[in-house]
Amino acid sequence: MYTHGACSNNSSTNHAQRGGYAFVWNESELGSHSAPLEKKGADGKVHPHTSNRAQLRAVIAALKFHVWWAEGWERIIITTDSEYVSKGATEGLRDWAGRDWHTSDGEQVANQDLWRVLSDILGSYAESGCEISFWIVPRKFNALAARLAATAAERTDGKIDYKNSFGELA
């Protein structure tokens, strides 16, 4: 699956930042989903929209969209152009959880609410016998998901609250 998160006005302090995320599981007309980033995170708190939050949210939505292992899937490859997500999921999660969600410098892990959700999801998949791999690709190979996420970031019809359930457009 291809995932991407985008944030309009990401480095601006003069304009409201708006995030969006998308994932693509096939190239058919119905083979993708995109949405604006919620105002509140998984912890119920309001979080500023950033590209990193949107990138994380895209992966969470892709893995929560469908109970893939129930249909016999044994491996899912998350294809992203986000080193933040790929390295965080494959190298950071264990370390952060082992340090009570602090970095090696003693700082709180950024976007901890979403990292905790992703950690739980990855655990559920592992318990169900479905491996999740992360591949980092250049943006040009992730163009459709990037375009859908950028369009979603411009939408104003987003939800306020984060929703965390399997089998829905989570």
C-alpha positions as CSV (number, residue, x, y, z in Angstrom):
1,M,0.0,0.0,0.0
2,Y,1.2,3.5,-0.8
3,T,0.7,6.1,2.0
4,H,1.3,9.8,2.2
5,G,0.5,12.7,4.5
6,A,0.7,16.4,3.5
7,C,0.3,19.6,5.3
8,S,-0.5,23.0,3.7
9,N,1.3,25.9,5.1
10,N,3.6,23.5,7.0
11,S,6.3,26.0,7.8
12,S,4.1,29.1,8.0
13,T,3.2,30.8,11.2
14,N,0.8,33.3,9.6
15,H,-1.7,30.8,8.2
16,A,-3.5,27.9,9.7
17,Q,-1.9,24.6,8.9
18,R,-4.2,21.9,7.4
19,G,-3.1,18.3,7.1
20,G,-4.4,15.5,4.9
21,Y,-3.6,11.9,4.4
22,A,-4.1,9.2,1.8
23,F,-3.5,5.6,1.1
24,V,-3.7,3.7,-2.2
25,W,-4.1,-0.1,-2.2
26,N,-4.8,-0.5,-6.0
27,E,-5.1,1.8,-9.0
28,S,-8.8,1.3,-9.6
29,E,-11.3,4.1,-9.1
30,L,-12.2,2.7,-5.7
31,G,-8.7,1.7,-4.7
32,S,-7.8,4.7,-2.5
33,H,-8.9,6.8,0.4
34,S,-8.0,10.3,1.5
35,A,-9.2,12.6,4.3
36,P,-8.3,15.8,6.1
37,L,-6.4,15.2,9.3
38,E,-8.5,15.4,12.5
39,K,-8.2,18.4,14.8
40,K,-7.9,16.1,17.9
41,G,-5.5,13.2,18.1
42,A,-5.9,9.7,19.4
43,D,-5.4,11.0,23.0
44,G,-8.3,13.4,22.6
45,K,-6.1,16.5,22.7
46,V,-5.9,19.1,19.9
47,H,-2.6,18.8,18.0
48,P,-1.2,21.2,15.4
49,H,-1.2,19.8,11.9
50,T,2.2,18.8,10.6
51,S,3.4,16.7,7.7
52,N,4.8,14.1,10.2
53,R,1.4,13.7,11.9
54,A,-0.3,13.4,8.5
55,Q,2.3,10.8,7.4
56,L,1.7,8.7,10.5
57,R,-2.1,9.1,10.2
58,A,-1.9,7.7,6.6
59,V,-0.3,4.5,7.7
60,I,-2.7,4.1,10.6
61,A,-5.7,4.6,8.3
62,A,-4.3,2.1,5.7
63,L,-3.8,-0.6,8.3
64,K,-7.2,0.1,10.1
65,F,-9.2,0.4,6.9
66,H,-9.6,-3.4,6.5
67,V,-8.9,-6.4,8.6
68,W,-6.4,-7.6,6.0
69,W,-5.3,-10.8,7.8
70,A,-8.9,-12.0,8.0
71,E,-8.7,-12.5,4.2
72,G,-5.5,-14.5,4.4
73,W,-2.9,-11.7,3.9
74,E,0.4,-12.7,5.4
75,R,2.4,-9.6,4.6
76,I,1.6,-6.0,3.9
77,I,4.2,-3.6,2.5
78,I,3.7,0.1,3.5
79,T,5.3,2.1,0.8
80,T,6.1,5.7,1.8
81,D,8.4,8.5,1.0
82,S,8.6,9.4,4.7
83,E,11.8,8.4,6.4
84,Y,10.2,9.7,9.7
85,V,7.5,7.0,9.5
86,S,9.6,4.2,8.1
87,K,12.5,4.6,10.5
88,G,10.2,5.4,13.5
89,A,8.2,2.2,12.9
90,T,11.2,0.0,12.3
91,E,13.8,1.4,14.6
92,G,12.2,3.9,17.0
93,L,9.1,2.2,18.5
94,R,10.8,-0.4,20.6
95,D,13.3,2.0,21.9
96,W,10.7,4.7,22.7
97,A,8.4,2.2,24.4
98,G,11.3,0.9,26.5
99,R,12.1,4.4,27.6
100,D,8.5,5.2,28.6
101,W,8.0,7.1,25.3
102,H,11.1,9.3,25.6
103,T,13.8,9.8,23.1
104,S,17.4,9.0,23.8
105,D,17.8,12.7,24.8
106,G,15.1,12.3,27.4
107,E,12.5,14.3,25.4
108,Q,8.9,13.2,25.0
109,V,8.4,11.4,21.7
110,A,6.7,13.8,19.2
111,N,3.3,12.6,18.0
112,Q,3.3,10.0,20.8
113,D,-0.5,9.5,20.6
114,L,-0.2,8.3,17.0
115,W,3.0,6.3,17.6
116,R,1.2,4.4,20.4
117,V,-1.7,3.6,18.1
118,L,0.6,2.4,15.4
119,S,2.5,0.3,17.9
120,D,-0.8,-1.4,19.0
121,I,-1.8,-2.0,15.3
122,L,1.5,-3.5,14.5
123,G,1.2,-5.8,17.5
124,S,-2.3,-6.9,16.4
125,Y,-1.1,-7.7,12.9
126,A,1.9,-9.7,14.3
127,E,-0.4,-11.7,16.7
128,S,-2.6,-12.5,13.7
129,G,0.3,-13.7,11.6
130,C,0.5,-10.8,9.2
131,E,3.9,-9.1,8.8
132,I,4.1,-5.4,8.1
133,S,7.1,-4.1,6.2
134,F,8.0,-0.5,5.4
135,W,9.7,0.6,2.2
136,I,11.0,4.1,1.6
137,V,10.7,5.3,-2.0
138,P,11.3,8.5,-3.8
139,R,8.2,10.8,-3.9
140,K,7.9,10.3,-7.7
141,F,7.0,6.6,-7.0
142,N,4.4,7.7,-4.5
143,A,2.8,10.4,-6.7
144,L,-0.8,9.3,-6.5
145,A,-0.9,9.1,-2.7
146,A,0.9,12.4,-2.5
147,R,-1.5,14.1,-4.8
148,L,-4.5,12.7,-2.9
149,A,-3.1,13.8,0.5
150,A,-2.4,17.3,-0.8
151,T,-5.9,17.6,-2.0
152,A,-7.3,16.3,1.3
153,A,-5.2,18.9,3.2
154,E,-7.1,21.6,1.3
155,R,-10.5,20.3,2.2
156,T,-12.5,21.9,5.0
157,D,-14.9,19.0,5.7
158,G,-12.6,17.2,8.2
159,K,-13.6,15.5,11.4
160,I,-12.7,17.0,14.7
161,D,-12.2,13.8,16.6
162,Y,-9.9,10.9,15.8
163,K,-11.7,7.6,15.2
164,N,-9.9,4.3,16.0
165,S,-11.8,1.3,14.6
166,F,-11.0,-1.5,12.2
167,G,-13.0,-1.9,9.0
168,E,-14.2,1.7,8.6
169,L,-12.6,4.6,6.9
170,A,-10.6,5.2,10.1
